[in-house]
Coordinates of N, CA, C and O in Angstrom, one line a residue:
X112 N 15.3 5.1 -0.9 CA 14.5 6.9 -0.6 C 14.1 7.4 0.3 O 14.1 6.4 1.3
X113 N 13.4 8.9 0.6 CA 13.1 9.1 1.3 C 12.0 9.9 1.7 O 11.2 9.9 0.7
X114 N 11.1 9.9 2.8 CA 9.7 10.6 2.8 C 9.9 11.6 2.1 O 10.9 12.5 2.2
X115 N 9.4 12.7 1.3 CA 8.0 11.9 0.7 C 7.9 11.0 -0.6 O 7.0 10.5 -0.9
X116 N 9.1 10.6 -0.8 CA 8.8 10.2 -2.4 C 9.0 8.9 -1.8 O 8.5 8.1 -2.9
X117 N 9.1 8.3 -1.1 CA 8.8 7.0 -0.3 C 8.0 7.1 0.9 O 8.6 7.4 1.8
X118 N 6.8 5.7 0.6 CA 6.3 5.7 2.2 C 6.7 4.5 2.4 O 6.6 3.3 1.5
X119 N 6.6 3.6 3.8 CA 6.6 3.0 4.6 C 5.1 2.4 5.2 O 4.8 3.2 6.0
X120 N 4.9 1.6 5.3 CA 3.7 1.0 6.2 C 4.1 -0.5 6.6 O 4.7 -1.2 5.8
X121 N 3.6 -0.7 8.2 CA 4.5 -1.7 9.0 C 2.9 -2.3 9.8 O 2.5 -1.4 10.5
X122 N 2.9 -3.2 9.4 CA 1.5 -4.0 10.3 C 2.2 -5.6 11.0 O 3.2 -6.1 9.8
X123 N 1.5 -5.7 11.9 CA 2.1 -6.8 13.0 C 1.3 -7.9 12.1 O 0.0 -7.4 12.1
X124 N 1.7 -8.6 12.3 CA 1.0 -10.5 11.7 C 1.1 -11.0 12.8 O 1.8 -11.0 13.9
X125 N 0.2 -11.5 12.7 CA -0.7 -12.6 13.8 C 0.2 -13.9 13.5 O 0.3 -14.8 14.4
X126 N 0.2 -13.5 12.9 CA 1.0 -15.3 11.8 C 2.3 -15.7 12.3 O 2.8 -13.9 12.1
X127 N 2.8 -16.8 12.4 CA 4.0 -16.9 12.5 C 4.6 -17.5 11.1 O 4.1 -18.3 10.6
X128 N 5.6 -16.7 10.3 CA 6.3 -17.5 9.7 C 7.0 -18.9 9.3 O 8.3 -18.5 9.8
X129 N 6.5 -19.5 8.9 CA 8.1 -20.8 9.1 C 8.2 -21.0 7.3 O 7.7 -20.9 6.8
X130 N 9.5 -21.6 7.4 CA 9.8 -21.9 6.4 C 8.7 -23.1 5.3 O 9.0 -23.1 4.7
X131 N 7.7 -23.6 6.0 CA 6.6 -24.6 5.7 C 6.1 -23.6 4.6 O 5.1 -23.9 3.5
X132 N 5.0 -22.2 5.3 CA 4.5 -21.4 5.0 C 4.6 -20.6 4.2 O 4.0 -20.2 3.6
X133 N 6.0 -20.4 4.0 CA 7.0 -19.0 3.8 C 6.0 -18.9 2.1 O 5.7 -17.4 1.8
X134 N 6.4 -20.2 1.1 CA 6.3 -19.8 -0.3 C 4.6 -19.6 -0.1 O 4.2 -18.6 -1.2
X135 N 3.5 -20.3 0.4 CA 1.9 -20.2 0.7 C 1.9 -18.4 0.7 O 1.4 -17.8 0.2
X136 N 2.6 -17.7 1.6 CA 2.2 -16.7 1.9 C 3.3 -15.5 1.2 O 2.4 -14.3 0.5
X137 N 3.8 -16.0 0.2 CA 4.6 -15.4 -0.8 C 3.9 -15.1 -2.3 O 3.5 -14.1 -2.6
X138 N 3.0 -16.1 -2.1 CA 2.3 -16.1 -3.6 C 0.9 -15.9 -2.9 O 0.5 -15.3 -4.1
X139 N 0.5 -15.5 -1.6 CA -0.6 -14.9 -1.2 C -0.7 -13.8 -1.9 O -1.8 -12.7 -2.6
X140 N 0.7 -13.0 -1.3 CA 1.3 -11.6 -1.5 C 0.8 -11.0 -3.4 O 0.2 -10.1 -3.9
X141 N 1.7 -12.0 -4.3 CA 1.5 -12.1 -5.3 C 0.4 -11.8 -6.5 O -0.3 -11.3 -6.9
X142 N -0.9 -12.9 -5.4 CA -1.8 -12.9 -6.7 C -2.5 -11.5 -5.4 O -3.3 -11.2 -6.9
X143 N -2.6 -11.4 -5.0 CA -3.7 -10.4 -4.0 C -2.7 -9.0 -4.9 O -3.5 -7.7 -5.9
X144 N -1.4 -8.9 -5.7 CA -1.0 -7.6 -6.2 C -1.2 -7.9 -7.7 O -1.5 -6.8 -8.0
X145 N -1.4 -8.8 -7.9 CA -1.5 -9.1 -9.6 C -3.0 -9.1 -10.0 O -3.2 -8.7 -11.2
X146 N -3.9 -9.1 -8.7 CA -5.0 -9.4 -9.4 C -5.6 -7.5 -9.0 O -6.6 -7.2 -9.5
X147 N -4.6 -6.8 -8.3 CA -5.0 -5.1 -8.5 C -4.0 -4.8 -9.7 O -3.6 -3.1 -10.3
X148 N -3.5 -5.8 -10.5 CA -2.5 -5.2 -11.9 C -1.3 -4.3 -11.8 O -0.8 -3.5 -12.1
X149 N -0.8 -5.1 -10.5 CA 0.9 -5.1 -10.6 C 1.6 -5.4 -11.7 O 0.9 -6.4 -12.2
X150 N 2.7 -4.4 -12.0 CA 3.7 -5.3 -13.2 C 4.6 -5.6 -12.7 O 5.0 -5.4 -11.4
X151 N 5.5 -6.6 -13.2 CA 6.7 -7.1 -13.4 C 6.8 -7.6 -11.7 O 7.5 -7.3 -11.3
X152 N 6.1 -8.5 -11.0 CA 6.3 -8.8 -9.7 C 6.6 -9.9 -9.9 O 6.9 -10.9 -10.6
X153 N 7.8 -9.8 -9.0 CA 8.8 -10.8 -8.4 C 8.7 -11.2 -7.2 O 8.6 -10.4 -5.8
X154 N 9.1 -12.4 -6.9 CA 9.1 -13.2 -5.2 C 10.6 -13.4 -5.2 O 11.2 -14.1 -6.4
X155 N 10.8 -13.1 -4.0 CA 12.5 -13.5 -3.6 C 12.8 -13.6 -2.3 O 12.8 -12.6 -1.9
X156 N 13.0 -15.0 -1.8 CA 13.3 -14.9 -0.6 C 12.1 -14.5 0.4 O 11.1 -15.1 0.4
X157 N 12.2 -13.3 1.3 CA 11.2 -12.8 2.0 C 10.6 -11.4 1.2 O 9.9 -10.8 2.1
X158 N 10.9 -11.4 -0.1 CA 10.2 -10.2 -0.2 C 9.1 -10.5 -1.4 O 9.5 -11.4 -2.5
X159 N 8.0 -9.2 -2.0 CA 7.8 -9.9 -3.2 C 7.6 -8.2 -3.7 O 7.2 -7.0 -2.7
X160 N 8.3 -7.3 -4.9 CA 8.5 -6.7 -5.9 C 7.5 -6.8 -6.7 O 7.1 -7.2 -7.6
X161 N 7.2 -5.4 -7.0 CA 6.6 -4.9 -8.3 C 6.9 -3.2 -8.7 O 7.4 -2.9 -8.4
X162 N 6.7 -3.2 -10.1 CA 6.9 -1.8 -10.9 C 5.6 -2.1 -11.5 O 5.9 -2.2 -12.9
X163 N 5.5 -0.7 -11.3 CA 4.0 -0.1 -12.2 C 3.0 -0.7 -12.2 O 3.1 -1.6 -11.2
X164 N 2.0 -0.3 -13.6 CA 0.9 -1.4 -13.5 C 0.8 -1.7 -15.3 O 1.3 -1.6 -15.4
X165 N 0.4 -3.0 -15.2 CA 0.0 -3.6 -16.5 C -1.6 -2.5 -17.0 O -1.9 -2.9 -18.1
X166 N -2.2 -2.1 -16.1 CA -3.6 -1.4 -16.6 C -3.0 0.6 -17.5 O -2.8 0.8 -16.5
X167 N -3.4 0.5 -18.3 CA -3.7 2.3 -18.6 C -4.2 3.3 -18.2 O -4.5 4.2 -18.1
X168 N -6.0 2.7 -17.8 CA -6.3 3.3 -17.6 C -6.2 4.0 -16.3 O -5.1 3.8 -15.5
X169 N -6.9 5.3 -16.0 CA -6.8 6.3 -14.9 C -7.6 5.4 -13.8 O -8.4 4.5 -14.0
X170 N -7.3 5.6 -12.5 CA -6.8 5.0 -11.4 C -6.5 3.9 -11.0 O -7.0 3.7 -9.8
X171 N -5.8 3.2 -11.8 CA -4.9 2.4 -11.7 C -4.7 2.1 -9.7 O -3.5 2.9 -9.5
X172 N -4.2 1.5 -8.9 CA -3.9 1.3 -7.7 C -2.8 1.6 -7.8 O -1.6 2.2 -7.3
X173 N -1.9 0.8 -8.7 CA -0.6 0.7 -8.9 C 0.2 1.6 -10.1 O 1.4 1.9 -10.1
X174 N -0.4 2.5 -10.7 CA -0.1 3.0 -11.8 C 0.4 4.1 -11.7 O 1.2 5.1 -11.9
X175 N 0.1 4.7 -10.3 CA 0.3 6.0 -9.7 C 2.0 5.7 -8.7 O 1.9 6.5 -8.6
X176 N 2.6 4.9 -9.1 CA 3.7 4.5 -7.8 C 4.6 4.5 -8.6 O 4.5 3.1 -9.7
X177 N 6.2 4.7 -8.6 CA 7.2 3.5 -9.2 C 7.3 2.8 -9.2 O 7.5 1.6 -10.3
X178 N 7.5 1.9 -8.0 CA 7.6 0.5 -7.9 C 7.2 0.2 -5.8 O 7.0 1.1 -5.6
X179 N 7.3 -1.0 -5.0 CA 6.8 -1.4 -4.0 C 6.7 -2.4 -4.0 O 7.6 -2.9 -4.8
X180 N 7.7 -3.0 -2.5 CA 8.5 -3.9 -2.3 C 7.3 -4.4 -0.7 O 7.1 -3.4 0.4
X181 N 7.3 -5.6 -0.4 CA 6.4 -6.1 0.8 C 7.2 -7.0 0.9 O 8.0 -8.0 0.4
X182 N 7.8 -7.3 2.2 CA 8.6 -7.3 3.1 C 7.9 -8.7 5.0 O 7.3 -7.6 5.0
X183 N 8.6 -9.9 4.8 CA 8.5 -10.0 6.0 C 10.2 -9.8 6.6 O 10.8 -10.4 6.5
X184 N 9.2 -9.2 8.0 CA 10.0 -8.5 8.6 C 10.2 -9.4 10.1 O 8.7 -9.1 10.6
X185 N 11.1 -10.3 10.6 CA 10.9 -10.7 12.3 C 11.6 -9.5 13.1 O 12.8 -9.3 13.6
X186 N 10.7 -8.7 13.6 CA 11.3 -7.9 15.2 C 10.2 -8.2 16.2 O 9.1 -8.2 16.3
X187 N 10.9 -7.6 17.2 CA 10.0 -7.8 18.9 C 9.3 -8.8 19.1 O 8.4 -8.4 19.0
X188 N 10.0 -10.1 18.2 CA 9.8 -11.8 19.0 C 8.0 -11.6 18.1 O 7.0 -12.5 18.4
X189 N 7.5 -11.3 16.8 CA 6.5 -11.1 16.3 C 7.0 -10.7 15.1 O 8.1 -10.1 14.2
X190 N 6.4 -11.3 13.6 CA 6.2 -11.8 12.2 C 6.0 -9.8 11.9 O 4.5 -9.6 12.3
X191 N 6.6 -9.3 11.2 CA 5.7 -7.9 10.5 C 5.6 -8.0 8.5 O 6.3 -8.5 8.5
X192 N 4.6 -7.0 8.6 CA 4.6 -7.4 6.8 C 4.6 -5.6 6.8 O 4.0 -4.9 7.4
X193 N 6.2 -5.5 5.8 CA 6.5 -4.0 5.3 C 6.5 -4.0 4.1 O 6.6 -4.9 3.2
X194 N 5.9 -2.8 3.8 CA 5.2 -2.4 2.6 C 5.7 -1.0 2.4 O 5.0 0.3 2.8
X195 N 7.0 -1.0 1.0 CA 7.2 0.2 1.1 C 7.1 0.7 -0.2 O 7.3 -0.2 -1.3
X196 N 6.4 1.7 -0.9 CA 6.2 2.4 -2.0 C 7.1 3.8 -2.4 O 7.4 4.3 -1.6
X197 N 7.9 3.8 -3.7 CA 8.4 4.8 -4.1 C 7.7 6.0 -5.3 O 6.9 5.3 -6.1
X198 N 7.1 6.9 -4.9 CA 7.0 7.9 -5.7 C 7.5 8.9 -6.2 O 7.2 10.4 -6.9
X199 N 8.7 8.9 -6.9 CA 9.5 10.2 -7.2 C 8.7 10.5 -8.6 O 9.1 11.4 -9.0
X200 N 8.4 9.7 -9.0 CA 8.0 10.2 -10.8 C 6.8 11.5 -10.4 O 6.5 12.1 -11.3
X201 N 5.8 10.7 -9.6 CA 5.0 11.6 -9.2 C 5.2 13.5 -8.9 O 5.1 14.4 -9.6
X202 N 6.7 13.6 -8.1 CA 7.1 14.7 -7.0 C 7.8 15.2 -9.0 O 8.2 16.3 -9.0
X203 N 8.4 14.3 -9.6 CA 9.2 15.0 -11.1 C 8.0 15.5 -11.5 O 8.6 17.1 -12.2
X204 N 7.4 15.0 -12.1 CA 6.0 15.4 -13.0 C 5.6 16.4 -12.3 O 4.9 17.6 -13.7
X205 N 5.3 16.6 -11.0 CA 3.9 17.7 -11.0 C 5.1 19.3 -10.6 O 4.3 20.2 -10.8
X206 N 6.2 18.9 -10.3 CA 7.4 19.9 -10.5 C 7.6 21.0 -11.7 O 7.2 22.3 -11.3
X207 N 7.3 20.0 -12.4 CA 7.3 20.5 -14.1 C 6.0 21.1 -14.5 O 6.5 22.0 -15.2
X208 N 5.4 20.1 -14.4 CA 3.9 20.6 -14.8 C 3.7 21.9 -13.8 O 3.4 22.9 -14.6
X209 N 3.8 22.4 -12.7 CA 3.1 23.5 -12.0 C 4.6 24.9 -12.3 O 4.5 25.7 -12.3
X210 N 5.5 24.7 -12.4 CA 6.6 25.2 -12.6 C 6.5 25.8 -14.3 O 6.7 27.3 -14.5
X211 N 5.9 24.9 -15.4 CA 5.7 25.7 -17.1 C 4.3 26.8 -16.1 O 4.2 27.6 -16.8
X212 N 3.0 26.0 -15.4 CA 2.1 26.7 -15.6 C 2.4 28.1 -14.6 O 1.7 28.9 -14.6
X213 N 3.3 28.3 -13.7 CA 3.3 29.4 -12.9 C 4.5 30.6 -13.6 O 4.4 31.4 -13.8
X214 N 5.2 30.1 -14.7 CA 6.3 30.8 -15.9 C 4.9 31.6 -16.5 O 5.7 32.4 -16.9
X215 N 4.1 30.4 -17.4 CA 3.1 31.2 -18.3 C 2.5 32.0 -17.5 O 2.0 33.3 -17.6
X216 N 2.3 32.3 -15.9 CA 0.9 33.0 -15.3 C 2.3 34.4 -14.9 O 1.1 35.3 -15.4
X217 N 3.5 34.3 -14.7 CA 4.3 34.9 -14.2 C 4.2 36.1 -16.0 O 4.2 37.4 -16.0
X218 N 4.7 35.4 -17.0 CA 4.5 36.5 -18.4 C 3.5 37.0 -18.5 O 3.3 38.0 -19.4
X219 N 2.1 35.7 -18.5 CA 1.0 36.8 -18.9 C 0.6 38.0 -17.7 O -0.3 38.5 -17.7
X220 N 1.4 38.0 -16.4 CA 0.8 39.0 -15.8 C 0.1 38.5 -14.6 O -0.5 39.3 -13.2
X221 N 0.0 37.6 -14.8 CA -0.8 37.1 -13.5 C -0.3 36.6 -12.3 O 1.6 37.0 -12.1
X222 N -0.7 36.4 -11.1 CA 0.1 36.0 -9.3 C 1.3 35.0 -9.5 O 1.0 34.0 -10.4
X223 N 1.9 35.3 -8.7 CA 3.6 34.3 -8.8 C 3.1 33.1 -8.0 O 3.9 32.3 -8.3
X224 N 1.9 32.8 -7.1 CA 1.9 32.0 -6.5 C 1.1 30.9 -6.9 O 1.0 29.6 -6.5
X225 N 0.6 30.6 -8.2 CA -0.2 30.1 -9.1 C 0.4 29.0 -9.1 O -0.2 27.6 -8.8
X226 N 1.8 29.1 -9.5 CA 2.5 27.7 -9.9 C 2.8 26.9 -8.5 O 2.7 25.5 -8.4
X227 N 3.1 27.7 -7.1 CA 2.7 26.8 -5.9 C 1.7 25.6 -5.9 O 1.5 25.0 -5.2
X228 N 0.7 26.8 -6.0 CA -0.5 26.3 -5.2 C -0.7 25.4 -7.1 O -1.3 24.1 -6.3
X229 N -0.4 25.6 -8.1 CA -0.1 24.2 -8.7 C 0.3 22.9 -8.3 O -0.5 21.6 -8.0
X230 N 1.5 22.8 -8.0 CA 2.4 21.6 -7.1 C 1.9 21.1 -5.8 O 1.5 20.3 -5.7
X231 N 1.1 22.2 -5.4 CA -0.2 21.9 -4.1 C -0.6 20.8 -4.1 O -1.4 20.4 -3.5
X232 N -1.6 21.6 -4.9 CA -2.8 20.4 -5.3 C -2.7 19.7 -6.4 O -3.7 18.3 -6.1
X233 N -1.7 19.4 -7.5 CA -1.9 18.0 -8.2 C -0.9 17.6 -7.5 O -0.9 16.0 -7.0
X234 N 0.4 18.2 -6.5 CA 1.6 16.6 -5.9 C 0.8 16.3 -4.3 O 0.9 15.2 -4.5
X235 N 0.4 17.4 -4.3 CA -0.3 16.7 -2.6 C -1.4 15.8 -2.5 O -1.6 15.1 -2.0
X236 N -2.3 16.6 -3.9 CA -3.9 15.8 -3.9 C -3.9 14.4 -4.1 O -3.8 13.7 -3.1
X237 N -2.2 14.0 -4.5 CA -2.2 12.8 -5.7 C -1.7 11.9 -4.2 O -1.5 10.7 -3.9
X238 N -0.4 12.5 -3.8 CA -0.3 12.2 -2.5 C -0.7 11.1 -1.4 O -0.7 10.3 -0.9
X239 N -1.8 12.2 -1.4 CA -2.8 11.6 -0.2 C -3.4 10.4 -0.1 O -3.9 10.2 0.3
X240 N -4.1 10.2 -1.8 CA -5.0 9.5 -2.4 C -4.0 8.8 -1.8 O -4.6 7.4 -1.8
X241 N -2.5 8.3 -2.4 CA -2.1 7.6 -3.4 C -1.7 6.8 -1.3 O -0.9 5.7 -1.6
X242 N -1.1 8.0 -0.6 CA -1.3 7.3 0.6 C -2.2 6.1 1.4 O -2.3 5.2 1.6
X243 N -3.7 7.2 1.3 CA -4.4 6.2 1.8 C -4.8 4.9 1.1 O -5.1 4.3 1.5
X244 N -4.5 4.7 0.1 CA -5.2 3.9 -0.8 C -4.2 2.5 -0.8 O -4.8 1.2 -0.4
X245 N -2.8 3.1 -0.1 CA -2.1 1.7 -0.4 C -2.2 1.5 1.2 O -1.2 0.2 1.4
X246 N -2.1 2.0 2.1 CA -2.8 1.9 3.6 C -3.7 0.6 3.6 O -3.3 0.0 4.0
X247 N -5.0 1.1 3.0 CA -5.6 -0.3 2.8 C -5.0 -1.4 2.3 O -5.5 -2.7 2.3
X248 N -4.8 -1.4 0.8 CA -3.6 -2.6 0.4 C -3.3 -2.9 1.8 O -2.9 -4.8 2.0
X249 N -2.1 -2.3 2.6 CA -1.5 -3.0 3.4 C -1.5 -3.2 4.7 O -1.5 -4.7 5.1
X250 N -2.8 -3.2 4.8 CA -4.0 -3.3 6.0 C -4.5 -4.5 5.4 O -4.4 -5.5 5.9
X251 N -5.2 -4.4 4.3 CA -5.8 -5.8 3.4 C -5.2 -7.2 3.3 O -5.4 -8.1 3.9
X252 N -4.0 -6.7 2.6 CA -2.9 -8.2 2.8 C -2.3 -8.8 4.1 O -2.3 -9.8 4.2
X253 N -2.2 -7.7 5.1 CA -1.7 -8.0 6.1 C -2.5 -9.3 6.9 O -2.8 -10.5 7.5
X254 N -4.3 -8.6 7.0 CA -5.5 -9.8 7.2 C -5.1 -10.8 6.7 O -5.5 -11.9 6.8
X255 N -5.1 -10.7 5.3 CA -5.7 -11.7 4.5 C -4.2 -13.0 4.7 O -4.7 -14.0 4.5
X256 N -2.9 -12.4 5.0 CA -1.8 -13.6 5.4 C -2.3 -14.6 7.0 O -2.0 -15.3 7.2
X257 N -2.9 -13.5 7.7 CA -3.5 -14.0 9.6 C -4.6 -14.9 9.1 O -4.6 -16.3 9.3
X258 N -5.3 -14.6 7.9 CA -6.7 -15.3 7.7 C -5.5 -17.0 7.5 O -6.8 -18.3 8.1
X259 N -4.9 -16.5 6.3 CA -4.8 -17.6 5.7 C -3.6 -18.3 6.6 O -3.8 -19.5 6.5
X260 N -3.4 -17.8 7.1 CA -2.2 -19.1 8.0 C -2.7 -19.4 9.7 O -2.6 -20.6 9.6
X261 N -3.2 -18.6 10.0 CA -3.5 -18.6 11.3 C -5.6 -19.5 11.3 O -6.2 -19.9 12.2
X262 N -5.9 -19.4 9.9 CA -7.5 -19.8 9.9 C -8.2 -18.1 9.9 O -8.0 -17.6 10.8
X263 N -9.7 -18.3 9.5 CA -10.4 -17.2 9.5 C -11.0 -17.1 11.4 O -11.6 -18.7 11.1
X264 N -10.9 -16.1 12.3 CA -11.9 -16.7 13.4 C -13.4 -15.5 13.4 O -13.6 -14.6 12.9
X265 N -14.1 -16.3 13.1 CA -15.2 -16.0 13.2 C -16.3 -15.3 14.4 O -15.5 -15.8 15.5
X266 N -17.2 -14.5 14.2 CA -18.1 -13.9 15.6 C -19.0 -15.5 15.9 O -19.1 -16.1 16.0
X267 N -18.6 -15.3 17.4 CA -19.3 -16.1 17.8 C -21.2 -16.7 17.6 O -22.1 -15.3 17.0
X268 N -21.6 -17.6 17.3 CA -22.6 -18.1 17.3 C -23.7 -17.4 18.3 O -23.7 -17.4 19.4
X269 N -25.0 -16.2 17.7 CA -26.1 -15.5 18.1 C -27.3 -16.3 17.9 O -27.5 -17.3 17.1
X270 N -28.2 -16.0 19.0 CA -29.4 -16.6 19.4 C -30.4 -15.9 17.6 O -30.1 -14.7 18.3
X271 N -30.5 -16.6 17.0 CA -31.1 -15.5 15.9 C -32.8 -15.1 16.3 O -33.0 -13.6 15.9
X272 N -33.7 -14.9 17.4 CA -34.2 -14.5 17.7 C -34.1 -13.6 19.1 O -34.8 -12.4 19.1
X273 N -33.2 -13.7 20.1 CA -32.9 -13.2 20.9 C -32.1 -11.9 20.9 O -31.6 -11.2 21.9
X274 N -30.6 -12.7 19.5 CA -29.4 -11.7 19.5 C -28.5 -12.6 20.6 O -27.0 -11.7 20.9
X275 N -28.5 -12.9 21.7 CA -27.7 -13.7 23.5 C -26.7 -14.1 22.1 O -27.3 -15.3 21.6
X276 N -25.6 -14.8 23.1 CA -24.8 -15.7 22.5 C -25.0 -17.3 23.2 O -25.9 -17.2 23.9
X277 N -25.0 -17.6 22.0 CA -25.3 -19.2 21.9 C -24.4 -19.8 23.3 O -23.1 -20.0 22.8
X278 N -24.6 -20.6 24.1 CA -23.5 -21.2 25.0 C -23.2 -23.1 24.6 O -24.2 -23.6 24.3
X279 N -22.6 -23.2 24.9 CA -22.0 -24.7 24.2 C -22.5 -25.9 25.6 O -22.3 -26.9 25.4
X280 N -22.5 -24.6 26.8 CA -23.2 -26.3 28.1 C -24.5 -25.9 28.2 O -25.4 -24.9 28.3

């Protein structure tokens, strides 16, 4: 699919994906999105896919998108996490709803631009929210993969009284 029906996020990983840790990385991605109530989650080769959400409640992270795919890609001498979401149903639903609203406004003698404004409000507002929320998911999972493979890197120790960095020498 193409923009705006589909959005793709790319995050460079510090970790190096090998055959030894590939299963752990895919399992980490699966567990992360299952915790957020993704539905029909499948892992295949270097991809994890999902379709919709298991939660019928409003505000579900994955309920507002049709499906998504996480892929591990090697390019430019490093590993990347590519996350693509598809939102065709959002555009179909908001187009139908705003068209109906616009027709009723025209039949009632209202302004012609109400249907366009409804589309921009419903579709545009939801698209922006979805974009921001899923960008955060992509960043969070990429950081989690780096922590899983490379280990967590803590801040250097500081002296509690002075705030100066402690020296090992």
